[in-house]
mmCIF file of C-alpha atoms in Angstrom:
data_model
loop_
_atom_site.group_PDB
_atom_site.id
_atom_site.type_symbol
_atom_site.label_atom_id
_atom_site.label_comp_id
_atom_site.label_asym_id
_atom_site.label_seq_id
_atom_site.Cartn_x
_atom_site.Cartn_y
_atom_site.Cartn_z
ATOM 1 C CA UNK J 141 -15.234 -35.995 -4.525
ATOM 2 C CA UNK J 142 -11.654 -35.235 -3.158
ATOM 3 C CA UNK J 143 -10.185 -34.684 -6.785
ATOM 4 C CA UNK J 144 -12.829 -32.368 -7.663
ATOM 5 C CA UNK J 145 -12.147 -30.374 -4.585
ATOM 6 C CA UNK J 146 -8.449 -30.795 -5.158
ATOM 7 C CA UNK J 147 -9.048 -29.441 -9.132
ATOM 8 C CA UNK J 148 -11.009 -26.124 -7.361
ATOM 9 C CA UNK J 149 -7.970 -25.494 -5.065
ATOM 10 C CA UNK J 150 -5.375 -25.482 -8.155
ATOM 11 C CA UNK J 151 -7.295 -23.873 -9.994
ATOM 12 C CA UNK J 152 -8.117 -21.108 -7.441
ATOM 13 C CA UNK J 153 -4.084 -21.042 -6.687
ATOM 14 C CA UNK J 154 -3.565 -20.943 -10.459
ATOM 15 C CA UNK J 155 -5.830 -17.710 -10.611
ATOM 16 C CA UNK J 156 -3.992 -16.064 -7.139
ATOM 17 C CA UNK J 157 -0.631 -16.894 -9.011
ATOM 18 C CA UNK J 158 -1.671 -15.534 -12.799
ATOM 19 C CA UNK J 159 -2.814 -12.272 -10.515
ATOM 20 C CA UNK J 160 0.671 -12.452 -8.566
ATOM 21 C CA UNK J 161 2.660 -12.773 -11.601
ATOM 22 C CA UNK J 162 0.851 -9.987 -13.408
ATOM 23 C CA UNK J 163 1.515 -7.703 -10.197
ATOM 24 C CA UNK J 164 4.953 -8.566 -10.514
ATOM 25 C CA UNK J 165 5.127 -8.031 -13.873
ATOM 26 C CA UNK J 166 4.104 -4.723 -12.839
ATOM 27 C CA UNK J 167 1.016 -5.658 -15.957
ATOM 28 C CA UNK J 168 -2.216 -3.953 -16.513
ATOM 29 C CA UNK J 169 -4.296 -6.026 -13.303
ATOM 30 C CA UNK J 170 -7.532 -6.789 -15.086
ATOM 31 C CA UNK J 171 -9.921 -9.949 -13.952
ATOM 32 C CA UNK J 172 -9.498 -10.799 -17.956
ATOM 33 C CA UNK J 173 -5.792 -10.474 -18.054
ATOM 34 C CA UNK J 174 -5.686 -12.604 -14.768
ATOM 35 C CA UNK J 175 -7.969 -15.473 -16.496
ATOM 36 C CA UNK J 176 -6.257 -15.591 -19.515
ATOM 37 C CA UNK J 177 -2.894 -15.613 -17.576
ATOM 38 C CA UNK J 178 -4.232 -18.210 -15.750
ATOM 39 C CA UNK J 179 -4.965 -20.365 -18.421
ATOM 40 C CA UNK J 180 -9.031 -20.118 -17.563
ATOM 41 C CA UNK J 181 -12.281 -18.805 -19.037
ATOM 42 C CA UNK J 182 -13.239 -15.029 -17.349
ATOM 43 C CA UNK J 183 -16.720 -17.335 -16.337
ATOM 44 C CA UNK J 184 -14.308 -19.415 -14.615
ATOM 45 C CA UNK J 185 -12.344 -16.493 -12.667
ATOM 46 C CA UNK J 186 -15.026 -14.652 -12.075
ATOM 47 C CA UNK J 187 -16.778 -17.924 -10.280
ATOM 48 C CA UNK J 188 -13.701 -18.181 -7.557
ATOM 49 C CA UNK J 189 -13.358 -14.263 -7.444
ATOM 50 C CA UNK J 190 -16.389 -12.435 -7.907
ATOM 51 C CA UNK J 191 -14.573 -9.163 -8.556
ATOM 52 C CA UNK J 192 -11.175 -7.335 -8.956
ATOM 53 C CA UNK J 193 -11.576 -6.661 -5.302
ATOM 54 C CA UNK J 194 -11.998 -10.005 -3.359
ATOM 55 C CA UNK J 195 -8.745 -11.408 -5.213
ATOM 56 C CA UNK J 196 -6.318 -8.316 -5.238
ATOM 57 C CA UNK J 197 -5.842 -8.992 -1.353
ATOM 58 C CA UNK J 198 -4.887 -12.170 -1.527
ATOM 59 C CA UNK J 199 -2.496 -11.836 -4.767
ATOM 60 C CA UNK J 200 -0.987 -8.968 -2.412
ATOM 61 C CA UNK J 201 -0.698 -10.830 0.678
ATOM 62 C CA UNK J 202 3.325 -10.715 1.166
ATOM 63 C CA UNK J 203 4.159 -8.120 -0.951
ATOM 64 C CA UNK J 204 4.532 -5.748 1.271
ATOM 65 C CA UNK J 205 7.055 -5.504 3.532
ATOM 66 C CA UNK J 206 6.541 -4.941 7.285
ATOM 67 C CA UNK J 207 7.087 -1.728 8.851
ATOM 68 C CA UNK J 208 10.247 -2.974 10.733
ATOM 69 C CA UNK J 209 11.865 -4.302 7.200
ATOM 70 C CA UNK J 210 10.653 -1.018 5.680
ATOM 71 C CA UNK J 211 12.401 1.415 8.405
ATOM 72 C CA UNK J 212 15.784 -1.234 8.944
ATOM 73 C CA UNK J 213 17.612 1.790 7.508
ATOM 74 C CA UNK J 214 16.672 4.010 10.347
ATOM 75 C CA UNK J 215 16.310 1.144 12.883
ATOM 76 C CA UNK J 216 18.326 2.661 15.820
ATOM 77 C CA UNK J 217 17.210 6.765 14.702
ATOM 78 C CA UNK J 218 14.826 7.888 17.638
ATOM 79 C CA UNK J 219 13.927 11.184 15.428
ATOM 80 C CA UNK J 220 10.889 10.822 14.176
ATOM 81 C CA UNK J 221 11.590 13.062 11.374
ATOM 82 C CA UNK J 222 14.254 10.966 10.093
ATOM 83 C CA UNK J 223 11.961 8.239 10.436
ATOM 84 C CA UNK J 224 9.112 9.320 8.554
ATOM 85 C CA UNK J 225 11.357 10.308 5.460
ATOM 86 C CA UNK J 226 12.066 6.764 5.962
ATOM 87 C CA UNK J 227 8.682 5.199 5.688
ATOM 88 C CA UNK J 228 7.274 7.649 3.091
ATOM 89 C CA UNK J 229 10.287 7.203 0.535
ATOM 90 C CA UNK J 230 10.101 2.915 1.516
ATOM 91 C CA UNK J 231 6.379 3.149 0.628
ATOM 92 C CA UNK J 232 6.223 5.298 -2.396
ATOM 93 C CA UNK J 233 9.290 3.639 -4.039
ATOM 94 C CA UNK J 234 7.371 -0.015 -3.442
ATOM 95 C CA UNK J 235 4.069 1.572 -4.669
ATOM 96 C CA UNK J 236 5.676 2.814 -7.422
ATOM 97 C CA UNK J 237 7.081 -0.792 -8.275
ATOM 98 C CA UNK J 238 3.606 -2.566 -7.961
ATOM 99 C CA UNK J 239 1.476 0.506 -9.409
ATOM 100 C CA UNK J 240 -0.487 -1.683 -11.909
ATOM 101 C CA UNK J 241 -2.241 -3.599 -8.906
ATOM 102 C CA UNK J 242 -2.277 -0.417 -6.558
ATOM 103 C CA UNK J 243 -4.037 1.702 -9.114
ATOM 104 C CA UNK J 244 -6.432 -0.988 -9.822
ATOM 105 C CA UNK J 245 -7.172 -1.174 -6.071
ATOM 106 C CA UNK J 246 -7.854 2.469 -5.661
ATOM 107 C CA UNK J 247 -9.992 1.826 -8.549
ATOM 108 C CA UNK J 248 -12.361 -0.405 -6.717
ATOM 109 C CA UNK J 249 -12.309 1.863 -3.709
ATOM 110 C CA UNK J 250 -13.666 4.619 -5.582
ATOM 111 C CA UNK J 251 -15.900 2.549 -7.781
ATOM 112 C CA UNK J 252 -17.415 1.113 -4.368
ATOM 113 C CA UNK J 253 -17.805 3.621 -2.232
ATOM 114 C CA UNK J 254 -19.264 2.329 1.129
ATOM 115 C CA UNK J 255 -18.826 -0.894 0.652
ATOM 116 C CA UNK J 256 -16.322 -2.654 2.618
ATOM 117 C CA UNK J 257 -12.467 -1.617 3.366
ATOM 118 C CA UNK J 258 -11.027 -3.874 0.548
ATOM 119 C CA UNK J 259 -7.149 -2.324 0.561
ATOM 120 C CA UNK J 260 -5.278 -3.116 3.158
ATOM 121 C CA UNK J 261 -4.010 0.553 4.717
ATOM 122 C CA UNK J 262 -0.252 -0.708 4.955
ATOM 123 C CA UNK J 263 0.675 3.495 5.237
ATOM 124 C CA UNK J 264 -1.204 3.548 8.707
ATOM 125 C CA UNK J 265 1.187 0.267 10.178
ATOM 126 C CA UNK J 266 4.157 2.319 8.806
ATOM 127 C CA UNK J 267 3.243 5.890 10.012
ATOM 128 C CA UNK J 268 2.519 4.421 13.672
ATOM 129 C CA UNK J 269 6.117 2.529 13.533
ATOM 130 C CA UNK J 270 7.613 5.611 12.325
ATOM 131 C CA UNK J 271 6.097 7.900 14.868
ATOM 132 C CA UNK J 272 7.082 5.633 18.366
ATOM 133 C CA UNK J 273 9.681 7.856 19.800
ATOM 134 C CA UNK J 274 6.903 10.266 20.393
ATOM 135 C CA UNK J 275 5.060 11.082 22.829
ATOM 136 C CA UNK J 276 2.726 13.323 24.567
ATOM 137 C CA UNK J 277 -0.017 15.580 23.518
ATOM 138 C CA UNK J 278 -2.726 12.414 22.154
ATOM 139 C CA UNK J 279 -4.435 15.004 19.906
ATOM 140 C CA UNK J 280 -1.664 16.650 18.351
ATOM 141 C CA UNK J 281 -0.454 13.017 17.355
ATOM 142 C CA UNK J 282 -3.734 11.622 16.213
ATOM 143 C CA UNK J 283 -3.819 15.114 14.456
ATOM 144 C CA UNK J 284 -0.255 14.520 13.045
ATOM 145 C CA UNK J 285 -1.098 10.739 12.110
ATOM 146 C CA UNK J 286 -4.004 11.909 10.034
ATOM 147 C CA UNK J 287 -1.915 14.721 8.195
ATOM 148 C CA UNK J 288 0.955 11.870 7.360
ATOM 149 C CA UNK J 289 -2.004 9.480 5.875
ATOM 150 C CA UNK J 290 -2.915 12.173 3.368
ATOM 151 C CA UNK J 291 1.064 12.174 2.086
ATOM 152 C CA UNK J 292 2.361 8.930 2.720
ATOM 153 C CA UNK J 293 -0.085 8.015 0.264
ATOM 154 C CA UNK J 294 -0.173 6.342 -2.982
ATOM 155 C CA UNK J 295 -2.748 8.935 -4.032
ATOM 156 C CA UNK J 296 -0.539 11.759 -3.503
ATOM 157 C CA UNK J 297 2.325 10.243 -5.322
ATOM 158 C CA UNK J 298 -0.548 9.797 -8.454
ATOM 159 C CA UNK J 299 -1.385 13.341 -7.910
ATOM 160 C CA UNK J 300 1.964 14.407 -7.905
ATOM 161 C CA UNK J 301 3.134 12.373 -11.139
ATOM 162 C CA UNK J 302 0.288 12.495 -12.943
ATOM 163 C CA UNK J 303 -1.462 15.807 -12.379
ATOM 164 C CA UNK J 304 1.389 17.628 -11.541
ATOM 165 C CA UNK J 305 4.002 15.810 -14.126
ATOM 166 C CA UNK J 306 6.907 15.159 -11.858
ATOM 167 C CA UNK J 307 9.239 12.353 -12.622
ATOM 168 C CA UNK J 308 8.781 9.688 -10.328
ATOM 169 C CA UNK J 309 11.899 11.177 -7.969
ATOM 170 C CA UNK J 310 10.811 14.224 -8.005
ATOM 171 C CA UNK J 311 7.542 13.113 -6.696
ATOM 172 C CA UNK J 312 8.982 10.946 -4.162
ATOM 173 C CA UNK J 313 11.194 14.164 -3.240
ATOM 174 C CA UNK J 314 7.940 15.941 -2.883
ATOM 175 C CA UNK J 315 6.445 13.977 -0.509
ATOM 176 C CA UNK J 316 9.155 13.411 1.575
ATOM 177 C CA UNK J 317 9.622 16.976 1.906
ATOM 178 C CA UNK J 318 6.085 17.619 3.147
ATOM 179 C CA UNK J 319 6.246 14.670 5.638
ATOM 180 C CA UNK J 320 9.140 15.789 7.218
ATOM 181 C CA UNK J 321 7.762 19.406 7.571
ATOM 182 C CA UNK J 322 4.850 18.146 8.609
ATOM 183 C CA UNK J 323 6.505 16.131 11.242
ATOM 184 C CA UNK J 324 8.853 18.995 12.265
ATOM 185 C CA UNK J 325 6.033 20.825 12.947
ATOM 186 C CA UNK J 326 3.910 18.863 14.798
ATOM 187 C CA UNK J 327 7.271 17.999 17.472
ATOM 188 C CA UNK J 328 8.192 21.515 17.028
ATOM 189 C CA UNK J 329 4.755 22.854 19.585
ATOM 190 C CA UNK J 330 6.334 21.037 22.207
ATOM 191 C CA UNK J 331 3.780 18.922 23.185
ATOM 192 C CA UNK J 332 5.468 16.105 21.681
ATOM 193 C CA UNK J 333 8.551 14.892 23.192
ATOM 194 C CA UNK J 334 10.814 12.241 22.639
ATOM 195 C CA UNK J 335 12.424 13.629 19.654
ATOM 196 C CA UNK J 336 15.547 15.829 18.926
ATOM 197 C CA UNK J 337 14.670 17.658 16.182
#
């Protein structure tokens, strides 16, 4: 009995790691490119992972970096603006590097609509690390928060590189620029404090 549950763990680690790899690889992230990867039938994958979506979280888990390794560059900046060019640019640029996997997740968002949260909302752990030294007005924050979600996005650098046709920098350029105006705005009504822009 122990061997065959022994044989069900590698195997389900052999499937995580063909995913992994393929992510890495920066591959197309299909549950038949992860099966043959992983050296198993699709009957077999799809019998330890019932979809694209319940295994893409776990091949992910420890990709992305936290939202103190992301902002180290700007780890003793207090201005918020400086920080949020920070985060967007550190999570567009790792995005960017993983895009097979994160366009097949968005892919299963908008397949599934109302179904569970299956991607894990890294942006919203960044944007609140980014934002600390403010304070003040709760609304204009939470109002501010929500406005950064919509850019620090991976959807808006899609939009921006594949709707709009900008190179990759220029889309990360893009979207830096509207975070920090957003950000400079938002500080700017003075009902945020606890920056110095």
């Amino acid at each position: 009995m122990s061997s065959r549950v022994n044989q069900k763990e590698r195997t389900r680690r052999a499937i995580v790691a063909a995913a992994r790899d393929l992510i890495h690889a920066d591959g197309e992230v299909t549950m038949p490119a992860v099966a043959k990867s992983a050296l198993v039938s699709e009957a077999t994958a799809y019998r330890y992972f019932p979809d694209l979506a319940s295994l893409l979280p776990e091949a992910l888990a420890g990709i992305w970096p936290s939202p103190e390794t992301a902002l180290a560059p700007v780890a003793g900046s207090e201005d918020p603006v400086e920080r949020v060019a920070c985060a967007t640019e550190a999570l567009l640029r790792h995005v960017l590097t993983y895009q097979g996997a994160v366009r097949a997740m968005i892919a299963v968002t908008i397949t599934r609509p109302g179904g569970p949260a299956v991607r894990p909302g890294h942006r919203f752990g960044l944007i609140d690390y980014a934002l600390r030294p403010l304070a003040g007005d709760d609304a204009v924050l939470a109002q501010l928060k929500r406005d950064l979600a919509v850019v620090v996005s991976a959807e808006a650098l899609f939009t921006l590189t594949d709707l709009c046709g900008l190179s990759a920098e220029d889309a990360i350029a893009s979207a830096v620029h509207t975070a920090r105006t957003l950000t400079q705005a938002a500080a700017g009504k003075n009902r945020l404090a606890g920056t110095r822009v």
